[in-house]
Structure formats: structure tokens, C-alpha cells
Amino acid sequence: MHPNYQNGLEQPISDNKVNKMKAGIVGLPNVGKSTLFNCLSNAKAQSANFPFCTIEPNIGVVNVPDARLQKLEALVSPERVLPATVEIVDIAGLVKGASKGEGLGNQFLGNIRETDAILHVLRCFDNDNIVHVDGKIDPLRDKETIDMELQLKDLETVEKKLEKVKRAAKTGNKEAQKEEAALLKVKEGLERGISVRAIEVDKESRTDFIKPLQLITDKPVLYVCNVDEDSAATGNDYVKKVQASVSDENAEVIVLAVGTEADITELETYEERQMFLEDLGLTEPGSAKLIRAAYKLLNLETYFTAGVKEVRAWTIPIGATAPQAAGVIHTDFEKGFIRAEVIGYDDYVTYGSEAKVKEAGKMRVEGKEYVVKDGDVMHFRFNV
């Protein structure tokens, strides 16, 4: 084999930004955030025997369930299998006045600013034993409470930036005038209670002027409706109200019985867990669906390396080129990239081995411009 031929062998991972993409769990106190986080932290129970680790008390690296990985494992019989992962952050519960520092407001807003996407948990179940901070179950009011606090914080950020930009705009600086116009549009939207992600701003202005501000309500969001066990498969009236209220946000809504999911992860065997799920009318744990949705929310996808030493899923941004994908394994692979040998996942499964794929003429050689497709099985040739 060519000495500069990467074949899934152990390699140090580069300090690539994509490996640090994080989704933050947010919500009011007592809506099920920490239970969800703990449930996700036990996701190894649903995705074979992979390890879960905690980086800090409130940050977990969670495996991304992917049936393709298990299929490749069955075909290759490697010494080890490593899944793709996503970082999930359990952020302190927010209360009214957080934008002014109430409760753990400053800590909450600081933590959420550092994430790349938001998992917004809404309580959509009745239970007299679990007190709601506002006394009554109303997921739409809860959503508005958090939205308003985040919007107020963003408004503060935009106003501070506007003060500086206006001075430059008055001197006749054309770029500053364009920035001022974009910021004023965002300011007006926030003042009307619209999150930044839903405010119409032209693509160039959003990229040049809005994105650098890292505004909290500009982050993509996934709404997690925490329901009771009986509503796990079908949802309920609370969920329907949430779905209707976010229809203009371009946001996904997921239904999850968080307490029940936590119970499932405690069961000892795969068979027991599957029986429990079938009784609920589910084909897989909701947590697995949520993890995949978070991965997608972060604009991530997966390619694989497959060899006898290791079958591994690697995380890349959607739209990454072959050299960028190689750089996730090791920076030297990107610097010295020569070409990539690529097998489509479906072809790998159809023919059953790399050798048979080659015999069938289904292995492709791709250069620096190749945009990696989700599920590609890849080897890299490089020269350092």
C-alpha cells in the first residue's frame, strides 16, 4: 500500500472548528432540560457500546446514531468503530429579567452565545407534582418569555454597534452606511419581537454585518416539545399549538417524552428497550432522532473511512471539499492533499467490499474541487 495512503488508521485529529460545534439546550426551569441532557448523555445505550464523556459539568459529547456505521462494521469487521459526535450543552434555566441579569441571566446568556445552535425545550405535559415557574402550563407563553429575553439581549448588542457605525456613516463612508441600514432593519425587527433569524436581510448584509455580531436569536433553533408518555408517538394539543406558532420560523419541532426516554436508557438490554419502544408505538428512541436533528441543525454531515483497523464516521460541514474533509483527520492531509479515492455508501453496501467495488469500476478518483457527499467512504492520498 502507498505509504501516504490514509486507511482509517489512528491519526491525531486536527484542531478543526467543526469538531467544536455545539448545540445548547435552553428553556425555563422545570421543563425537562437537565433530564434531557442526562438522557442524551446515556445515548450509548441506543448506539451500541460507544463511550460518552463529559468535558465540563454541563457539556457532553454525544454520539450521532447512524445505521450506516453498523452496516460498514458488519462488512469490514474492524478492530474498532468510532461514531460521529456532537457537543450538547446543558444551559442554566432562564427566568424573566435574564437580559438584565436576573437569576443566572448573565451566565445563561454568556453560555448560549458560545453555542452554534439552540435546542429549545418546551413543557407540553400536565403534572401537578412538577411545579411550573409561572403556575400554569402554557408552552407558547414560555417560548415568548425566552424569545423576549434573547431578543432584548440582541437589541442591546445591535444598539451598541449602531452607535459606532452611525459615526462612520455620517462621514460619508459607503460601507458604514450599508451597515447602518442593515443594523437599523434588525433593530426594528427585534423591537417588534421578531428573532433575527426571521428578519429579512439581504444575504450580503447578513454575512458581512449581522453574522459577525453572533446574535443569539440568529442561531438556528429546534423546538423540543417535552410530552407525557401517552403522547410520545402522536403529540398532543400543546404540541399542535407550538407547531402552528413556529410555522413562519423555518424551525423543526420534535416531540419527546423526556422522562420516559430517561427510563428507557436505564433498561439493561437492547431487547428490553425495543419492547418498551414498541409499547409506545415508536420505532427508535426519540433521543436518537433529536441527536440527528441537532447534527443537521448545525449544518453537519458525515463521511466514513473503512479499514481493518478502524471504521470511523468523520464530521464535516455540508459543502466541504475533499481537502477540507481530509484536514479533519489531520492538518497534514489537507496541506499535502493529492487526491481522494471515493466510494458511494450505497455502492459499498451493494458490492460488499472495497475490492469488489474496484472490480466493478465504482471507485472514483476525485481532486481538490470535489464536494464531499454525505455517506462517502473515502481514502486520501497526500504528500507531506
Coordinates of C-alpha atoms in Angstrom, one line a residue:
M1 CA 0.0 0.0 0.0
H2 CA 1.2 3.5 -0.8
P3 CA 3.0 5.0 2.3
N4 CA 0.9 8.2 2.0
Y5 CA -2.4 6.4 1.9
Q6 CA -4.9 7.0 4.7
N7 CA -6.9 3.9 5.5
G8 CA -8.7 4.6 8.7
L9 CA -5.6 4.1 10.8
E10 CA -5.2 6.0 14.1
Q11 CA -4.3 9.6 13.4
P12 CA -4.4 12.7 15.7
I13 CA -7.4 14.8 14.9
S14 CA -6.7 18.4 13.9
D15 CA -7.9 21.3 15.9
N16 CA -10.7 21.8 13.3
K17 CA -13.5 24.2 14.2
V18 CA -16.1 21.6 13.1
N19 CA -15.1 19.3 16.0
K20 CA -16.2 22.0 18.4
M21 CA -19.7 22.8 17.1
K22 CA -22.1 22.9 20.0
A23 CA -25.9 22.9 20.4
G24 CA -27.2 24.4 23.6
I25 CA -30.3 23.1 25.5
V26 CA -32.4 26.1 26.7
G27 CA -35.7 26.6 28.5
L28 CA -37.4 27.8 31.6
P29 CA -36.7 26.0 34.9
N30 CA -38.5 22.6 35.4
V31 CA -39.3 22.0 31.7
G32 CA -37.0 18.9 31.5
K33 CA -33.7 20.3 30.2
S34 CA -31.4 18.5 32.7
T35 CA -33.3 15.3 32.3
L36 CA -33.0 15.6 28.5
F37 CA -29.2 16.3 28.9
N38 CA -28.8 13.2 31.2
C39 CA -30.8 11.2 28.8
L40 CA -28.6 12.2 25.8
S41 CA -25.5 11.5 27.9
N42 CA -26.7 7.9 28.1
A43 CA -27.2 7.7 24.4
K44 CA -24.6 4.9 24.2
A45 CA -27.4 2.6 25.2
Q46 CA -29.0 3.1 21.8
S47 CA -26.0 3.4 19.6
A48 CA -24.0 0.3 20.5
N49 CA -21.3 0.3 23.1
F50 CA -19.7 3.6 22.4
P51 CA -18.3 5.8 25.2
F52 CA -19.8 9.0 26.4
C53 CA -17.6 11.6 28.0
T54 CA -18.1 14.9 29.8
I55 CA -15.8 17.7 29.0
E56 CA -17.2 20.1 31.7
P57 CA -20.1 19.5 34.1
N58 CA -22.6 20.9 31.6
I59 CA -21.0 19.8 28.3
G60 CA -21.4 16.4 26.8
V61 CA -20.0 14.7 23.7
V62 CA -22.9 12.7 22.3
N63 CA -22.7 10.0 19.6
V64 CA -24.7 10.6 16.5
P65 CA -26.8 7.4 15.8
D66 CA -26.1 6.2 12.3
A67 CA -27.2 2.8 11.0
R68 CA -24.7 3.1 8.1
L69 CA -21.8 2.8 10.6
Q70 CA -23.1 -0.5 11.9
K71 CA -23.6 -1.8 8.3
L72 CA -20.0 -0.9 7.5
E73 CA -18.8 -2.6 10.7
A74 CA -20.6 -5.8 9.6
L75 CA -19.0 -5.7 6.2
V76 CA -15.4 -4.8 7.3
S77 CA -15.1 -6.4 10.8
P78 CA -12.7 -3.8 12.1
E79 CA -10.8 -3.7 15.4
R80 CA -12.9 -0.7 16.5
V81 CA -15.7 1.6 15.4
L82 CA -15.9 5.3 16.1
P83 CA -19.1 7.3 15.5
A84 CA -19.5 10.9 14.7
T85 CA -20.2 13.1 17.7
V86 CA -21.9 16.4 18.5
E87 CA -21.4 18.6 21.6
I88 CA -24.6 19.3 23.7
V89 CA -24.5 22.0 26.4
D90 CA -27.0 22.0 29.3
I91 CA -27.5 25.7 30.0
A92 CA -28.9 27.0 33.3
G93 CA -32.7 27.7 33.3
L94 CA -33.7 31.2 32.2
V95 CA -36.2 33.5 34.1
K96 CA -37.9 36.8 33.2
G97 CA -35.4 39.6 33.5
A98 CA -32.4 37.5 32.4
S99 CA -31.4 40.1 29.9
K100 CA -31.0 42.5 32.9
G101 CA -29.0 39.9 34.9
E102 CA -31.9 38.4 36.9
G103 CA -31.4 34.8 38.2
L104 CA -28.5 33.3 36.3
G105 CA -29.2 35.6 33.4
N106 CA -25.7 36.8 32.6
Q107 CA -24.3 33.2 32.9
F108 CA -27.1 31.8 30.8
L109 CA -26.7 34.4 28.0
G110 CA -22.9 34.1 28.0
N111 CA -23.2 30.3 27.7
I112 CA -25.8 30.4 24.9
R113 CA -23.8 32.9 22.9
E114 CA -21.0 30.4 22.7
T115 CA -23.2 27.7 21.1
D116 CA -23.9 27.3 17.4
A117 CA -27.5 26.2 17.6
I118 CA -30.3 26.1 20.1
L119 CA -32.4 23.2 21.3
H120 CA -35.4 25.0 23.0
V121 CA -37.2 22.7 25.4
L122 CA -40.9 23.5 26.0
R123 CA -43.1 21.8 28.6
C124 CA -46.0 20.2 26.9
F125 CA -47.3 18.0 29.7
D126 CA -49.5 18.3 32.7
N127 CA -48.2 17.1 36.1
D128 CA -49.2 18.5 39.4
N129 CA -46.1 17.1 41.1
I130 CA -43.8 19.2 38.9
V131 CA -44.3 22.9 39.6
H132 CA -44.2 25.3 36.7
V133 CA -42.4 28.6 37.5
D134 CA -45.4 30.6 36.2
G135 CA -48.0 28.3 37.8
K136 CA -49.8 27.2 34.6
I137 CA -48.8 25.1 31.6
D138 CA -48.5 27.2 28.5
P139 CA -45.7 26.4 26.1
L140 CA -46.4 29.5 23.9
R141 CA -46.0 31.8 26.9
D142 CA -42.9 30.0 27.9
K143 CA -41.5 30.4 24.4
E144 CA -42.3 34.1 24.3
T145 CA -40.6 34.6 27.7
I146 CA -37.3 33.1 26.4
D147 CA -37.6 34.7 23.0
M148 CA -38.1 38.1 24.6
E149 CA -35.1 37.8 26.9
L150 CA -32.9 36.7 24.0
Q151 CA -34.2 39.5 21.7
L152 CA -33.6 42.1 24.4
K153 CA -30.0 41.0 24.7
D154 CA -29.6 41.1 20.9
L155 CA -31.1 44.5 20.8
E156 CA -28.6 45.7 23.4
T157 CA -25.8 44.3 21.2
V158 CA -27.2 45.9 18.0
E159 CA -27.7 49.3 19.6
K160 CA -24.1 49.4 20.8
K161 CA -22.8 48.5 17.4
L162 CA -25.1 51.1 15.8
E163 CA -23.6 53.9 17.9
K164 CA -20.2 53.2 16.4
V165 CA -21.4 52.7 12.9
K166 CA -23.5 55.9 12.8
R167 CA -20.5 58.0 13.4
A168 CA -18.6 56.5 10.5
A169 CA -21.8 56.7 8.3
K170 CA -22.1 60.4 8.9
T171 CA -18.6 61.0 7.4
G172 CA -19.9 59.6 4.1
N173 CA -18.4 56.1 4.4
K174 CA -20.4 54.0 2.0
E175 CA -19.7 50.7 3.7
A176 CA -20.7 52.1 7.1
Q177 CA -23.9 53.4 5.5
K178 CA -24.8 50.0 4.2
E179 CA -24.0 48.5 7.6
E180 CA -26.2 51.1 9.4
A181 CA -29.1 50.3 7.1
A182 CA -28.8 46.6 7.9
L183 CA -28.5 47.1 11.6
L184 CA -31.5 49.5 11.7
K185 CA -33.6 46.8 9.9
V186 CA -32.5 44.3 12.5
K187 CA -33.2 46.7 15.4
E188 CA -36.7 47.5 14.1
G189 CA -37.4 43.8 13.8
L190 CA -36.2 43.0 17.3
E191 CA -38.3 45.9 18.7
R192 CA -41.3 44.2 17.1
G193 CA -40.5 40.9 18.8
I194 CA -39.1 39.2 15.8
S195 CA -36.0 37.0 16.2
V196 CA -33.0 37.9 14.0
R197 CA -33.2 34.5 12.1
A198 CA -36.7 35.5 10.8
I199 CA -35.8 39.1 9.9
E200 CA -35.4 39.6 6.1
V201 CA -31.9 41.0 5.4
D202 CA -30.1 40.6 2.1
K203 CA -27.5 37.8 2.0
E204 CA -24.5 40.0 1.7
S205 CA -25.5 42.3 4.6
R206 CA -26.3 39.2 6.8
T207 CA -22.9 37.7 6.0
D208 CA -20.9 40.9 6.3
F209 CA -22.6 42.8 9.1
I210 CA -25.0 40.5 11.1
K211 CA -23.2 37.2 11.4
P212 CA -20.1 38.7 13.0
L213 CA -22.2 40.0 15.9
Q214 CA -23.0 36.4 16.9
L215 CA -26.6 37.4 17.8
I216 CA -28.3 34.8 19.9
T217 CA -31.7 34.9 18.0
D218 CA -29.8 34.5 14.7
K219 CA -28.8 30.9 15.7
P220 CA -30.8 28.1 14.2
V221 CA -33.3 26.6 16.6
L222 CA -35.0 23.2 17.1
Y223 CA -38.1 23.1 19.4
V224 CA -38.3 20.1 21.6
C225 CA -41.8 19.5 22.9
N226 CA -41.5 17.5 26.2
V227 CA -44.7 15.5 26.4
D228 CA -46.1 12.8 28.7
E229 CA -45.7 9.1 27.9
D230 CA -49.1 8.7 26.3
S231 CA -48.3 11.5 23.8
A232 CA -44.8 10.2 22.8
A233 CA -45.9 8.8 19.4
T234 CA -48.7 11.3 18.5
G235 CA -48.1 14.5 20.3
N236 CA -50.9 16.5 21.9
D237 CA -52.8 19.8 21.8
Y238 CA -49.9 21.7 23.3
V239 CA -47.6 20.4 20.5
K240 CA -50.1 21.5 17.8
K241 CA -50.1 25.0 19.3
V242 CA -46.3 25.1 19.2
Q243 CA -46.2 23.8 15.6
A244 CA -48.7 26.5 14.5
S245 CA -46.8 29.3 16.3
V246 CA -43.4 28.5 14.7
S247 CA -44.6 27.8 11.2
D248 CA -43.0 31.0 9.9
E249 CA -39.7 30.4 11.6
N250 CA -38.3 27.7 9.4
A251 CA -37.7 25.7 12.5
E252 CA -38.2 22.0 13.2
V253 CA -40.4 20.7 16.1
I254 CA -39.6 17.4 17.7
V255 CA -41.9 15.5 20.1
L256 CA -40.1 13.8 23.0
A257 CA -41.3 12.2 26.3
V258 CA -38.1 13.1 28.1
G259 CA -39.0 11.3 31.4
T260 CA -39.9 8.1 29.5
E261 CA -36.7 8.4 27.4
A262 CA -34.7 8.5 30.6
D263 CA -36.4 5.4 31.8
I264 CA -35.6 3.6 28.6
T265 CA -31.9 4.4 28.9
E266 CA -31.9 2.7 32.3
L267 CA -33.0 -0.7 30.9
E268 CA -30.2 -3.3 30.7
T269 CA -30.6 -4.9 27.3
Y270 CA -31.3 -3.8 23.8
E271 CA -34.3 -6.2 23.6
E272 CA -35.9 -4.6 26.7
R273 CA -35.5 -1.1 25.3
Q274 CA -37.0 -2.2 21.9
M275 CA -40.0 -3.8 23.7
F276 CA -40.6 -0.6 25.7
L277 CA -40.4 1.5 22.5
E278 CA -42.9 -0.8 20.7
D279 CA -45.3 -0.5 23.5
L280 CA -45.2 3.3 23.0
G281 CA -45.7 3.0 19.2
L282 CA -42.1 4.1 18.5
T283 CA -39.5 2.5 16.2
E284 CA -36.5 4.2 17.8
P285 CA -35.8 6.4 20.8
G286 CA -36.8 10.0 20.4
S287 CA -33.3 10.9 21.7
A288 CA -31.7 9.3 18.6
K289 CA -34.0 11.4 16.4
L290 CA -33.1 14.5 18.4
I291 CA -29.3 14.0 18.1
R292 CA -29.5 13.5 14.4
A293 CA -31.7 16.7 14.1
A294 CA -29.2 18.6 16.2
Y295 CA -26.4 17.4 13.9
K296 CA -28.4 18.6 10.9
L297 CA -29.2 21.9 12.6
L298 CA -25.5 22.5 12.9
N299 CA -25.2 22.1 9.1
L300 CA -23.0 19.0 9.5
E301 CA -22.8 15.7 7.6
T302 CA -20.7 12.6 7.7
Y303 CA -18.2 10.7 5.6
F304 CA -16.5 7.4 6.5
T305 CA -13.1 5.8 6.5
A306 CA -13.2 2.0 6.5
G307 CA -10.3 -0.4 7.1
V308 CA -9.5 -3.4 9.2
K309 CA -8.0 -1.2 12.0
E310 CA -11.0 1.1 12.2
V311 CA -14.3 2.1 10.7
R312 CA -15.0 5.7 11.6
A313 CA -17.5 8.4 10.9
W314 CA -16.0 11.9 10.4
T315 CA -17.9 15.1 10.8
I316 CA -17.7 17.9 8.2
P317 CA -19.7 21.0 7.3
I318 CA -22.1 20.4 4.5
G319 CA -20.4 21.6 1.3
A320 CA -16.8 20.7 2.5
T321 CA -14.3 19.9 -0.3
A322 CA -12.2 16.7 -0.3
P323 CA -9.1 18.5 1.1
Q324 CA -11.1 20.1 3.9
A325 CA -12.6 16.7 4.7
A326 CA -9.0 15.2 4.8
G327 CA -8.0 18.1 7.1
V328 CA -10.5 16.9 9.8
I329 CA -8.4 13.7 10.2
H330 CA -5.1 15.6 10.2
T331 CA -4.0 19.0 9.1
D332 CA -1.1 17.4 7.1
F333 CA -3.7 15.6 5.0
E334 CA -5.2 18.8 3.8
K335 CA -1.8 20.6 3.3
G336 CA -0.4 17.7 1.2
F337 CA -3.6 16.6 -0.4
I338 CA -3.1 14.9 -3.8
R339 CA -6.4 13.1 -4.4
A340 CA -9.2 11.2 -2.8
E341 CA -10.5 7.7 -3.7
V342 CA -14.2 7.8 -3.1
I343 CA -16.9 5.0 -2.9
G344 CA -20.5 5.9 -2.5
Y345 CA -22.0 4.3 0.6
D346 CA -24.7 2.5 -1.4
D347 CA -22.1 1.1 -3.8
Y348 CA -20.0 -0.1 -0.8
V349 CA -23.1 -2.0 0.6
T350 CA -24.2 -3.3 -2.8
Y351 CA -20.8 -4.9 -3.6
G352 CA -19.9 -5.8 0.0
S353 CA -16.2 -4.8 0.0
E354 CA -13.7 -2.3 -1.3
A355 CA -12.1 -4.9 -3.6
K356 CA -15.4 -5.8 -5.3
V357 CA -16.3 -2.1 -5.7
K358 CA -12.9 -1.6 -7.5
E359 CA -13.6 -4.6 -9.7
A360 CA -17.0 -3.2 -10.7
G361 CA -15.3 0.1 -11.6
K362 CA -17.3 2.0 -9.0
M363 CA -14.4 3.7 -7.1
R364 CA -13.9 7.3 -8.2
V365 CA -10.8 9.3 -8.1
E366 CA -11.6 12.9 -7.1
G367 CA -9.4 16.1 -6.9
K368 CA -9.3 19.3 -4.8
E369 CA -12.6 20.7 -6.1
Y370 CA -14.7 17.6 -5.2
V371 CA -17.5 18.5 -2.8
V372 CA -17.9 15.5 -0.4
K373 CA -21.4 13.8 -0.3
D374 CA -22.9 12.6 2.9
G375 CA -22.0 8.9 3.4
D376 CA -19.0 8.9 1.1
V377 CA -16.4 6.2 2.0
M378 CA -13.0 7.9 1.4
H379 CA -9.3 7.2 1.3
F380 CA -6.8 10.1 0.9
R381 CA -3.5 10.2 -0.9
F382 CA -1.3 13.0 0.4
N383 CA 2.3 14.1 0.4
V384 CA 4.0 16.0 3.2

